[in-house]
PDB file of C-alpha atoms in Angstrom:
ATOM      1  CA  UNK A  10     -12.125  -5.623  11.740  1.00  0.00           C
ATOM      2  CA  UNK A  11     -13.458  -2.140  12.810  1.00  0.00           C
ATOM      3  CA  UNK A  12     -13.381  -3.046  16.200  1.00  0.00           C
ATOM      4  CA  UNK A  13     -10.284  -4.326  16.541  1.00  0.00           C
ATOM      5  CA  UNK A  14      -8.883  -1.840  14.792  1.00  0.00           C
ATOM      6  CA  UNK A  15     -10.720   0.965  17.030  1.00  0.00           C
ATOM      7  CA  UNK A  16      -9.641  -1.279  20.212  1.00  0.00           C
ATOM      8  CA  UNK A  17      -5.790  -1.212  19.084  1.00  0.00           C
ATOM      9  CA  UNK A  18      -6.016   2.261  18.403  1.00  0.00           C
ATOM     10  CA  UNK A  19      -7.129   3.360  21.423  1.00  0.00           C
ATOM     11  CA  UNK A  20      -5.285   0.709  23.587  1.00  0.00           C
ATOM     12  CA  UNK A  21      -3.281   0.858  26.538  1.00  0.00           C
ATOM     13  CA  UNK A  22       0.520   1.494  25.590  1.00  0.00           C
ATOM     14  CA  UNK A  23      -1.195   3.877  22.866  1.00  0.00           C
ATOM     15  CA  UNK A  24       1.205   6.743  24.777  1.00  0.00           C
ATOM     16  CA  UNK A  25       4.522   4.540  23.514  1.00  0.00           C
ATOM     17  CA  UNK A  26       3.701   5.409  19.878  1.00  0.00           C
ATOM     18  CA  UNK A  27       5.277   8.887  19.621  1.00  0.00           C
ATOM     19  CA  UNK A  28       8.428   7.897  21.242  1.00  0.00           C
ATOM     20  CA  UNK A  29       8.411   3.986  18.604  1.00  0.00           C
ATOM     21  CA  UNK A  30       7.516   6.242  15.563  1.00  0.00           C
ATOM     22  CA  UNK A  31      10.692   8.761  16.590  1.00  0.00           C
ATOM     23  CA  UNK A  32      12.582   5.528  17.184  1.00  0.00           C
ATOM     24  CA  UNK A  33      11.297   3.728  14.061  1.00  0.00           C
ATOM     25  CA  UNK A  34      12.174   6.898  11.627  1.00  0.00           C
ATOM     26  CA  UNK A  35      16.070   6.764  13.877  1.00  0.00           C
ATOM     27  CA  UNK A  36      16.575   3.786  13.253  1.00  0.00           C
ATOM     28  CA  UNK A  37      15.910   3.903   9.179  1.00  0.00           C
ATOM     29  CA  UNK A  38      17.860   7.207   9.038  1.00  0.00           C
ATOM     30  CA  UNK A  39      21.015   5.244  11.370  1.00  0.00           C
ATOM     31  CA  UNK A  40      21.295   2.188   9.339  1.00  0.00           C
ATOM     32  CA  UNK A  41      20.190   3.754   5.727  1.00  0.00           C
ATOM     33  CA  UNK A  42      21.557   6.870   5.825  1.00  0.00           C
ATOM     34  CA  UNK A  43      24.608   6.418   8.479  1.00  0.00           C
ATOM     35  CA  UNK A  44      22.822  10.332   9.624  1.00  0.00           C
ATOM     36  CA  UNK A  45      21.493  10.602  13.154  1.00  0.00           C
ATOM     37  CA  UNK A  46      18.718  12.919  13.371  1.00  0.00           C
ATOM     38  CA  UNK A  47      18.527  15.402  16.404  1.00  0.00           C
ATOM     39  CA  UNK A  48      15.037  16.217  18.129  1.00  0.00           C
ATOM     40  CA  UNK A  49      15.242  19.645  17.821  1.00  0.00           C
ATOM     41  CA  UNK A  50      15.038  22.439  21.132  1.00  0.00           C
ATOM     42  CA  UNK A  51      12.361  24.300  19.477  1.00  0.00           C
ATOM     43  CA  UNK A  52       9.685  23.377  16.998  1.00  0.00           C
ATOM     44  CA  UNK A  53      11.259  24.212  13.408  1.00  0.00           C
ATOM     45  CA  UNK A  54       8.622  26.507  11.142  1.00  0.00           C
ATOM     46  CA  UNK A  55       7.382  24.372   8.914  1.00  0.00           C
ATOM     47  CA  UNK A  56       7.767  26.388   5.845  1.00  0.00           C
ATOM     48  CA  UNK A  57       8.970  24.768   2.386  1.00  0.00           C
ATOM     49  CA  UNK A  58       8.159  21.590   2.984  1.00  0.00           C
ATOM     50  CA  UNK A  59       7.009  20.821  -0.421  1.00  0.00           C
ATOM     51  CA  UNK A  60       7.760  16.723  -0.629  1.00  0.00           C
ATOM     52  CA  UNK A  61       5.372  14.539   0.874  1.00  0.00           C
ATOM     53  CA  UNK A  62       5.875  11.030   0.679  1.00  0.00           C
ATOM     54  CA  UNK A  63       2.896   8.982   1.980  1.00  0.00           C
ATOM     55  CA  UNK A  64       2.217   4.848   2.566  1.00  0.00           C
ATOM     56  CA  UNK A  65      -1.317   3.490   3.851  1.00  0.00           C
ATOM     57  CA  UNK A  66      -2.011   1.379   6.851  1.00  0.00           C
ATOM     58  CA  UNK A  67      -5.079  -1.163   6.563  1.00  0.00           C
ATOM     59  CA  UNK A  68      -6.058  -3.636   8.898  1.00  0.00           C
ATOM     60  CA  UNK A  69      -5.907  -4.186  12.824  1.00  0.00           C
ATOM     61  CA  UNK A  70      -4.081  -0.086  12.519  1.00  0.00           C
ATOM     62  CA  UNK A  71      -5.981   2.171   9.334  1.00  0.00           C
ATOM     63  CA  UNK A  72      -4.341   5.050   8.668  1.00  0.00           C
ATOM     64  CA  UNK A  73      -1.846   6.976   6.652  1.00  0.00           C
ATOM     65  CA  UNK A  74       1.983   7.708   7.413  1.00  0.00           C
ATOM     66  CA  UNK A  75       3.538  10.284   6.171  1.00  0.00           C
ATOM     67  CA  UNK A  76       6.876  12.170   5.602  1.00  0.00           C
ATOM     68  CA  UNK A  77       7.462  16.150   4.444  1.00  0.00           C
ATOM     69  CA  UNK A  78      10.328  17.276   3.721  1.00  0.00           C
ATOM     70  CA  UNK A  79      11.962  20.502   1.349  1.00  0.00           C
ATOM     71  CA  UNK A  80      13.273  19.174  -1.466  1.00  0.00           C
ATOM     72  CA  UNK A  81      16.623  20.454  -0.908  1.00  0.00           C
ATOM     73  CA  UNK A  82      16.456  17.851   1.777  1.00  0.00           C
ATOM     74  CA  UNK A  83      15.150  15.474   0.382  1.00  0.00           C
ATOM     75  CA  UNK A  84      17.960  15.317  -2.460  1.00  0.00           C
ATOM     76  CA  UNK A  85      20.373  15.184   0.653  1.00  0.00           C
ATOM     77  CA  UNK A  86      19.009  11.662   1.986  1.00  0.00           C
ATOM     78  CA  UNK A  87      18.924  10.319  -1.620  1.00  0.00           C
ATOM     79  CA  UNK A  88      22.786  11.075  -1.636  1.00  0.00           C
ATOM     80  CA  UNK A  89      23.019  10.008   1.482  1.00  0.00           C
ATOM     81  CA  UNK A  90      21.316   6.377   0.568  1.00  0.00           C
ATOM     82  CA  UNK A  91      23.207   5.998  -2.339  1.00  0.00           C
ATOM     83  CA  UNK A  92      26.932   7.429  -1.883  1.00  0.00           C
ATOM     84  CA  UNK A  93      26.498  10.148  -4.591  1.00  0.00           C
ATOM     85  CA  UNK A  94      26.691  13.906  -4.461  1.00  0.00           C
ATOM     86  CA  UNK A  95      23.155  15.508  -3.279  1.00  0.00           C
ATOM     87  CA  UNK A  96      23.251  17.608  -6.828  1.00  0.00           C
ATOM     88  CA  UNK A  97      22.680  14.568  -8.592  1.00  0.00           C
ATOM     89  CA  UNK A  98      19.952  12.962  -7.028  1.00  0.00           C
ATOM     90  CA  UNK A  99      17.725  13.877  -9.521  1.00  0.00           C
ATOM     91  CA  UNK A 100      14.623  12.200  -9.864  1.00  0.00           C
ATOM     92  CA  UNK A 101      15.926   9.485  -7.449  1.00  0.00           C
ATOM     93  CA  UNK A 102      15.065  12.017  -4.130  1.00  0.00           C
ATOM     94  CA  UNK A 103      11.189  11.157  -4.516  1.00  0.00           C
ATOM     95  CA  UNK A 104      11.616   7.268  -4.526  1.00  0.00           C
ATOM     96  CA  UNK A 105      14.398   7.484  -2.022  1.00  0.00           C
ATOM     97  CA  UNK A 106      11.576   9.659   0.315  1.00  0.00           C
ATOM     98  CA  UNK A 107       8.737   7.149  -0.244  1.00  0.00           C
ATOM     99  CA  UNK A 108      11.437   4.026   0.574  1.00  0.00           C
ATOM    100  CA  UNK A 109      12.117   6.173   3.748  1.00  0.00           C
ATOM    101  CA  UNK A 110       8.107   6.525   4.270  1.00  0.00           C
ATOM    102  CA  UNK A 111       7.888   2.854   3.744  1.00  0.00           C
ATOM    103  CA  UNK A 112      10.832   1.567   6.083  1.00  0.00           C
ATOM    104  CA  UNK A 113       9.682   3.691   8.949  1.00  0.00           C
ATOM    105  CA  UNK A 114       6.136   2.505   8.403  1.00  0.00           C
ATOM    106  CA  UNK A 115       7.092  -1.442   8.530  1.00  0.00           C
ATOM    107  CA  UNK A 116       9.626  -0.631  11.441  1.00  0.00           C
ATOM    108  CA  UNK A 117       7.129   0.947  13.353  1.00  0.00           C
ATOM    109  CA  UNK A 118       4.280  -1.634  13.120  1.00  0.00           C
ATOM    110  CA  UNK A 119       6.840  -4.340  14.117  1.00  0.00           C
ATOM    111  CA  UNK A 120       7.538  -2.578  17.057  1.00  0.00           C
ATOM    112  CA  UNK A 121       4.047  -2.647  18.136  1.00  0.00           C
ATOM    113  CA  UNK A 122       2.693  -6.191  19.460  1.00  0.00           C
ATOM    114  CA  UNK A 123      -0.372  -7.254  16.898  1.00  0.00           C
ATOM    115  CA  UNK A 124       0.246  -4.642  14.238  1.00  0.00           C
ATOM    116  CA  UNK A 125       3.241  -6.469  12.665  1.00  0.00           C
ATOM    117  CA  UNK A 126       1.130  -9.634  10.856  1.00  0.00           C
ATOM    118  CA  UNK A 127      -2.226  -7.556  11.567  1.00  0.00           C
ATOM    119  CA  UNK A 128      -1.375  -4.387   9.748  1.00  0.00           C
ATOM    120  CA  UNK A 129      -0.412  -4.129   5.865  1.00  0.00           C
ATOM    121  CA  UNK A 130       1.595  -1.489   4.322  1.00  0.00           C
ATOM    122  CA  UNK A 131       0.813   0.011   0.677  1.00  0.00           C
ATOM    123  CA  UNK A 132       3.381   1.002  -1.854  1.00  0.00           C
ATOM    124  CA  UNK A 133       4.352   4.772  -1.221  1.00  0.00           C
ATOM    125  CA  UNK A 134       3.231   7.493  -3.063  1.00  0.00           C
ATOM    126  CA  UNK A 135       5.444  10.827  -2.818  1.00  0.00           C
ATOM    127  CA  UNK A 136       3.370  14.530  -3.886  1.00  0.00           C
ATOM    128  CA  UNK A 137       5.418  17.315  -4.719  1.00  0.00           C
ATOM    129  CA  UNK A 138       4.048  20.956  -3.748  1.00  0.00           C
ATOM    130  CA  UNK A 139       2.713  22.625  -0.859  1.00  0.00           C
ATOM    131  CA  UNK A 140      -0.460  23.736  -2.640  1.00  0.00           C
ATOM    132  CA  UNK A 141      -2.743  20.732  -1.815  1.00  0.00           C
ATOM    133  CA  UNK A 142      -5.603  19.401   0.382  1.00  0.00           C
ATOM    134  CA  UNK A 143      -5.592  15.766   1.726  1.00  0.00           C
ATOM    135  CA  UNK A 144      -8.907  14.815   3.044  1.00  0.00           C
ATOM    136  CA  UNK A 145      -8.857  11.496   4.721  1.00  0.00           C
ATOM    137  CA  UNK A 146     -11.011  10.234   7.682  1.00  0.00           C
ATOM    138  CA  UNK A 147      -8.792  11.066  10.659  1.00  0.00           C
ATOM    139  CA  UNK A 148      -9.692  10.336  13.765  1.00  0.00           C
ATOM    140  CA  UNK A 149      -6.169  11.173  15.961  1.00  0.00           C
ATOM    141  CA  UNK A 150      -3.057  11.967  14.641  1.00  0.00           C
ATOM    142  CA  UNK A 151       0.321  11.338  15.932  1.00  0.00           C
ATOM    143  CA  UNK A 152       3.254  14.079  14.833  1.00  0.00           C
ATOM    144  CA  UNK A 153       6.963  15.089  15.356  1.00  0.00           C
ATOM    145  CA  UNK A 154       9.690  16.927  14.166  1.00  0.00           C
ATOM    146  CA  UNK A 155      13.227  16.090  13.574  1.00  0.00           C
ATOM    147  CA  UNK A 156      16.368  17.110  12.116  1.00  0.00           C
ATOM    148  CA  UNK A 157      18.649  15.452   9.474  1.00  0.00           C
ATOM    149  CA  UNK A 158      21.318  17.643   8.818  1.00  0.00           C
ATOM    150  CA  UNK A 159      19.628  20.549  10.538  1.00  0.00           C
ATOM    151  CA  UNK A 160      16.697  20.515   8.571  1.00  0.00           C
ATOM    152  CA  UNK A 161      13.420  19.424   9.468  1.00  0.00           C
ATOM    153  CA  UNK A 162      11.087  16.556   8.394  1.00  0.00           C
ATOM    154  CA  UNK A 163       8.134  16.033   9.421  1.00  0.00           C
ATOM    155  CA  UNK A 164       6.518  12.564  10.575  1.00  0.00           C
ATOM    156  CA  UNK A 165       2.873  12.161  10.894  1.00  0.00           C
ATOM    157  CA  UNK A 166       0.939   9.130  11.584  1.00  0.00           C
ATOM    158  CA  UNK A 167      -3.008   9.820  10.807  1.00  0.00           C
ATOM    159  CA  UNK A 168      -5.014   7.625  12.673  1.00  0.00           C
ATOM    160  CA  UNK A 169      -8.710   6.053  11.353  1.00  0.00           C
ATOM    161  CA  UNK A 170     -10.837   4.002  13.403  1.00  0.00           C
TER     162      UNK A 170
ATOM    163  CA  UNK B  23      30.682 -19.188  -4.983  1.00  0.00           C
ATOM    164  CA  UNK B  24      32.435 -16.672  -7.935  1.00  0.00           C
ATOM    165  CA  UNK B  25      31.384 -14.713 -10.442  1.00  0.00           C
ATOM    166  CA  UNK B  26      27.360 -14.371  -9.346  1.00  0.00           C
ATOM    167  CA  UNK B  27      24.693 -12.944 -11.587  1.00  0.00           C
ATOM    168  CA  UNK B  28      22.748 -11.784  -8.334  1.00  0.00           C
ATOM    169  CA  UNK B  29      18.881 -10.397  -9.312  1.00  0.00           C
ATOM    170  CA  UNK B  30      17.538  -7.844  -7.178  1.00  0.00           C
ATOM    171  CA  UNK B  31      13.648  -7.764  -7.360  1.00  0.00           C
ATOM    172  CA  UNK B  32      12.230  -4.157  -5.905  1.00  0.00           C
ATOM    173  CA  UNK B  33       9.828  -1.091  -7.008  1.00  0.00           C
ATOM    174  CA  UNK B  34      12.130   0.981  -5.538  1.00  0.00           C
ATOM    175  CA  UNK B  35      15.504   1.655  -8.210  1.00  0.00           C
ATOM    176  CA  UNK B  36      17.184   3.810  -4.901  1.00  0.00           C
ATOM    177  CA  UNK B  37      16.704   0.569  -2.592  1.00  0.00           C
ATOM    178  CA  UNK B  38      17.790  -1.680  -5.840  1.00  0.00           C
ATOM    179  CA  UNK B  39      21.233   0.416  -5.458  1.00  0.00           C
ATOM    180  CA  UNK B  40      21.554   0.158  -2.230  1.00  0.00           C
ATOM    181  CA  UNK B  41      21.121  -3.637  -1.918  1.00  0.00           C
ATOM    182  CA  UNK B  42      23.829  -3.871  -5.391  1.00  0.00           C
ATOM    183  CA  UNK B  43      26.208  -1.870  -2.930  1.00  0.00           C
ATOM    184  CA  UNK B  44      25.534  -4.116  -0.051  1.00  0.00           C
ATOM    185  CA  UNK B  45      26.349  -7.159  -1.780  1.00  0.00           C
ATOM    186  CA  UNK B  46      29.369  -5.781  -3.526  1.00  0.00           C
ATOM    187  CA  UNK B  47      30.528  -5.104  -0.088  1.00  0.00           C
ATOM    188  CA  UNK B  48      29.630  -8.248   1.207  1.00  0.00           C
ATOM    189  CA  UNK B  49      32.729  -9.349  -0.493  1.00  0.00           C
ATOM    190  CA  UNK B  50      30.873 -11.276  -3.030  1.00  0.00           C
ATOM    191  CA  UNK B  51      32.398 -11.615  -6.418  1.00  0.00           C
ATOM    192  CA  UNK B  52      29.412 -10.194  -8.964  1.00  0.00           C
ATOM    193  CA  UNK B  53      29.894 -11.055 -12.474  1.00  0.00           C
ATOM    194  CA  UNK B  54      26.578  -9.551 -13.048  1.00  0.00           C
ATOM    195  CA  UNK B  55      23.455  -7.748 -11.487  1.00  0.00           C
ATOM    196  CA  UNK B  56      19.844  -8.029 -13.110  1.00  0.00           C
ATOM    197  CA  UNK B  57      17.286  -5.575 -11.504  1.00  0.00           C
ATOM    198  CA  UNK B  58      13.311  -6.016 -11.758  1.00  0.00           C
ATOM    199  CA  UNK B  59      10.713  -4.014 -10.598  1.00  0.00           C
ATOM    200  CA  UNK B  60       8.310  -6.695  -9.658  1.00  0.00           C
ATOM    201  CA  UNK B  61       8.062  -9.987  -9.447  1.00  0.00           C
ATOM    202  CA  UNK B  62       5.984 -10.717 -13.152  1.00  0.00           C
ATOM    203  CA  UNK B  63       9.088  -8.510 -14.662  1.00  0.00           C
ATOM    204  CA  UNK B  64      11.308 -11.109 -12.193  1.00  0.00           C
ATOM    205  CA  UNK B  65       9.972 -14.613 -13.597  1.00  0.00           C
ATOM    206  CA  UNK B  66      11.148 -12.636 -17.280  1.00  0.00           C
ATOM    207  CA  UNK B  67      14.249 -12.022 -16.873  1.00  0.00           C
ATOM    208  CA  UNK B  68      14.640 -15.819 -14.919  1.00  0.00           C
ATOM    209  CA  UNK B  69      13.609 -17.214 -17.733  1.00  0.00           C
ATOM    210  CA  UNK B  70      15.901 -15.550 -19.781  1.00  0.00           C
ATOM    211  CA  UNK B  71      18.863 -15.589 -18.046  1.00  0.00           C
ATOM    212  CA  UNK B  72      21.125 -17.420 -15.936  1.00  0.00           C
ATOM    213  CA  UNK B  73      20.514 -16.152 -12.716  1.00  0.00           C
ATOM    214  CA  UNK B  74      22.337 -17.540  -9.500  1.00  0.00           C
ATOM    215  CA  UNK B  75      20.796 -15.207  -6.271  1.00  0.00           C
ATOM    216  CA  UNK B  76      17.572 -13.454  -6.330  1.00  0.00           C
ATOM    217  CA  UNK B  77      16.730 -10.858  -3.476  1.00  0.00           C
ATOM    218  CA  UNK B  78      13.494  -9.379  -3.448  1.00  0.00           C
ATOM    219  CA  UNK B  79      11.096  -6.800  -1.935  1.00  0.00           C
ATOM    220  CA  UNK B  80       7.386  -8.130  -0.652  1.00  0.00           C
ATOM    221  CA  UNK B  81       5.700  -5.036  -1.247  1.00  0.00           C
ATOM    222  CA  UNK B  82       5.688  -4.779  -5.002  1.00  0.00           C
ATOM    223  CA  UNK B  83       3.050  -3.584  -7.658  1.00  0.00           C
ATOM    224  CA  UNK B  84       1.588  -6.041  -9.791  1.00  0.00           C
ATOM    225  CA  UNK B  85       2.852  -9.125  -8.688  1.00  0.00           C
ATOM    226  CA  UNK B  86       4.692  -9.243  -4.983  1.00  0.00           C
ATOM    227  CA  UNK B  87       7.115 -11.052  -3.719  1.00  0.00           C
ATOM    228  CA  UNK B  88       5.451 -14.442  -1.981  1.00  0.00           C
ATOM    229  CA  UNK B  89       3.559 -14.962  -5.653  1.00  0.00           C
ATOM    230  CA  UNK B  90       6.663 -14.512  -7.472  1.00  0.00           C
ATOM    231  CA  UNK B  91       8.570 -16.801  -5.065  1.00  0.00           C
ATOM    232  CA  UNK B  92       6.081 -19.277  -5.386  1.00  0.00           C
ATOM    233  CA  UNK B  93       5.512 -18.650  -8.928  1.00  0.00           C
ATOM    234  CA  UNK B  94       9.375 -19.563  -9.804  1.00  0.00           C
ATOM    235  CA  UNK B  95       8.571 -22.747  -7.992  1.00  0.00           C
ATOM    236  CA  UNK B  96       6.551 -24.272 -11.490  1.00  0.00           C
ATOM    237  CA  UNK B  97       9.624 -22.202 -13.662  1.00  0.00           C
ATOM    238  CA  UNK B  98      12.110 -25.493 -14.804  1.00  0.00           C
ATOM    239  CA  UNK B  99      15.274 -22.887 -15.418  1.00  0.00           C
ATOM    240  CA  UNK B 100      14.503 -21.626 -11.568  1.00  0.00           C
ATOM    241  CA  UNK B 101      15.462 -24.564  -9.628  1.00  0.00           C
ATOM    242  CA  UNK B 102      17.811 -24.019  -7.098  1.00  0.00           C
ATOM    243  CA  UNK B 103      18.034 -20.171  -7.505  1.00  0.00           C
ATOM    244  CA  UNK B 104      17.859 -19.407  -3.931  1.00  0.00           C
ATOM    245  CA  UNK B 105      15.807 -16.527  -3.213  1.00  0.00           C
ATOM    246  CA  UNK B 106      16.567 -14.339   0.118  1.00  0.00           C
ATOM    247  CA  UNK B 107      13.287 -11.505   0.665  1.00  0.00           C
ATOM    248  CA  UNK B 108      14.381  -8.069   1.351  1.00  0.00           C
ATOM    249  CA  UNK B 109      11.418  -6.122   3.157  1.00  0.00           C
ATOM    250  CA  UNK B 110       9.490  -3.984   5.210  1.00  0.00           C
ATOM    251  CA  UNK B 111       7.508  -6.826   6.271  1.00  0.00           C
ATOM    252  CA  UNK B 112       9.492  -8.083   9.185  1.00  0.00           C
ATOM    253  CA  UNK B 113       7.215  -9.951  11.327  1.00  0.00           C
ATOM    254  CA  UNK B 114       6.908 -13.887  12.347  1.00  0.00           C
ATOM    255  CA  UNK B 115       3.793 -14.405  10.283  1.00  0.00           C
ATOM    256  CA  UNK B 116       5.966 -12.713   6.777  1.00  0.00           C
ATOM    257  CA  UNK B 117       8.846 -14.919   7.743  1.00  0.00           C
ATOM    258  CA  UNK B 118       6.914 -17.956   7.735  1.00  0.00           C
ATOM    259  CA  UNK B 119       4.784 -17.658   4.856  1.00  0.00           C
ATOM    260  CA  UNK B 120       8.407 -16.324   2.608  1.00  0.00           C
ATOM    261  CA  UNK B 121      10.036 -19.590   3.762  1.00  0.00           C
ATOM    262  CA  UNK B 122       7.138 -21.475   3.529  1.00  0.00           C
ATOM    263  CA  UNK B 123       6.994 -20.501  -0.297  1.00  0.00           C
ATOM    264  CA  UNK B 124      10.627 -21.603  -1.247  1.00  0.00           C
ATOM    265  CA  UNK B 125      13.187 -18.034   0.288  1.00  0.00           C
ATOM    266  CA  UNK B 126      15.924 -19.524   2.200  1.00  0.00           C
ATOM    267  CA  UNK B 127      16.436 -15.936   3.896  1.00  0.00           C
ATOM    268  CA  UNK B 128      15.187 -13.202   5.437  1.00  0.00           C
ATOM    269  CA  UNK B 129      16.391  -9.960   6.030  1.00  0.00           C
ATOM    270  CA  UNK B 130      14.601  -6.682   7.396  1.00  0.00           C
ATOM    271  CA  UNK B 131      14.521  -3.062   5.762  1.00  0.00           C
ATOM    272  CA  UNK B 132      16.584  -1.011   7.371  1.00  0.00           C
ATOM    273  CA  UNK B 133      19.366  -3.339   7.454  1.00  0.00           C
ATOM    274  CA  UNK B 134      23.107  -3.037   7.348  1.00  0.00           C
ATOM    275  CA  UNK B 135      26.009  -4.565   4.791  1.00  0.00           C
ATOM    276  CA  UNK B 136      26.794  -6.938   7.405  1.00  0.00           C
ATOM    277  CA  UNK B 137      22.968  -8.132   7.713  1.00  0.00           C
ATOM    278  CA  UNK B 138      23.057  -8.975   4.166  1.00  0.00           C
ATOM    279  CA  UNK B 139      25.882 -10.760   4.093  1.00  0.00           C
ATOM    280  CA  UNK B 140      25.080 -12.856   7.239  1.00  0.00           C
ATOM    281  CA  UNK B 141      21.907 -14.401   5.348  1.00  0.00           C
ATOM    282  CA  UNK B 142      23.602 -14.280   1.687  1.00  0.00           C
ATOM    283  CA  UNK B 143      26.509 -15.963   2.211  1.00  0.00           C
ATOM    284  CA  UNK B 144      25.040 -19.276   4.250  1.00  0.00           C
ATOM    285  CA  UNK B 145      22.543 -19.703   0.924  1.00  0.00           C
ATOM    286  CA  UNK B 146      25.709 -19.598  -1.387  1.00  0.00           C
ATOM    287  CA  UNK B 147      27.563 -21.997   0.437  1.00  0.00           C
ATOM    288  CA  UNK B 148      24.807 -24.024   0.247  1.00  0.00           C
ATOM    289  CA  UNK B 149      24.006 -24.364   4.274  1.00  0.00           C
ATOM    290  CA  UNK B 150      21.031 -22.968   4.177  1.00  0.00           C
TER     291      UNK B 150
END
């Protein structure tokens, strides 16, 4: 399994995953949220981005994806997934964050040939706070910035082989 | 079909609302909706009521969704309830092992009202 998953990682077409992870977290935000997100001109400051929604990758891709946000914003997609006024989202924001996590994470595996039945997704797990340390075996990491209703959030793929 | 008690099977109590709201505006007429939050709290609430659509997630704690479909196979009160996955999961090999275990649809997160409704309604009418 190591190799394989080494050999994916680092395997031709490799360049097409920043551009299937942008589409993969535009497509969720489209057809979930009916909210286009913008690739912004300039890299946002990545200040108050204290939700962090996270889901694991094992198999032929090991690795972690994950999603920051502000909180303010992420109350705004809960409303936006559910039809309801972003002041009462509530508790709901962190499990509507994690779904978004998760959705981008299966739609971006399907997108790339072998990862779909070779890859498998963990539940999410969402961390509130900016004042923590994740320590995890990276080897590469994939990241980009976009806008949902001119705020940013952040998507990283972290990359083991 | 009228009057449905439709049970949605998920971790997730946002993407439990959302599919609710996609059904109601599939046009079906929902008498009731049951929720569950994985598929060992699923086979409960079968068993206990009279349940005519189950949708459910793959990706569940404590018992996913293939066991639980083919865990409702051995449940008597279960027979017939046809079961449409809702998940992440989205490739060939998923599909196949989810019909393989009893579902009778398939439809991938993100997905849209109308997505829903294309694989719900064929199962109610019975052509599926």
């Amino acid at each position: 399994m190591n190799s394989s998953a080494s050999g994916l990682a680092s395997a031709p077409g490799r360049e097409c995953w920043l551009p299937t992870l942008q589409l993969a977290m535009q497509e969720v935000f489209d057809l979930m949220l009916a909210s286009p997100l913008e690739v912004p001109a300039q890299p946002p400051p990545g200040e108050g981005l204290d939700i962090t929604a996270m889901v694991g990758l094992a198999g032929q891709l090991c690795g972690i994806l994950t999603v920051r946000c502000s909180s303010k914003t992420a109350g705004c997609m809960a409303a936006r997934m559910l039809g309801i006024e972003a002041e009462k989202a509530g508790q709901e924001m962190w499990d509507a964050v994690g779904e978004i996590c998760n959705m981008v994470a299966g739609n971006f595996k399907n997108k790339i040939a072998g990862l779909g039945d070779g890859c498998m997704l963990s539940v999410p797990t969402v961390i509130t706070g900016r004042e923590y340390s994740l320590h995890s075996m990276v080897d590469d990491e994939i990241r980009t910035v976009l806008l949902f209703a001119g705020e940013p959030v952040v998507l990283t793929l972290e990359i083991h082989s | 079909m009228d009057n449905i008690c439709a049970l949605i099977v998920d971790d997730s109590s946002v993407m439990r609302k959302i599919v609710e709201r996609s059904l109601r505006q599939a046009g079906l007429s929902i008498a009731q909706i049951l929720e569950a939050g994985n598929g060992a709290e699923a086979l409960a609430v079968v068993q206990n009521n009279k349940v005519d659509l189950i949708l459910c997630d793959i990706n569940m704690p404590v018992m996913d969704g293939l066991e639980f479909v083919k865990a409702l196979a051995d449940v008597e009160k279960a027979k017939g309830i046809p079961v449409v996955m809702i998940t992440t999961e989205g490739s060939e090999g998923h599909v196949v092992q989810a019909l393989s275990a009893g579902a009778r649809g398939y439809i991938r997160k993100p997905f849209t009202p109308d997505q829903v409704k294309e694989q719900v309604l064929p199962v109610l009418e019975g052509k599926r």
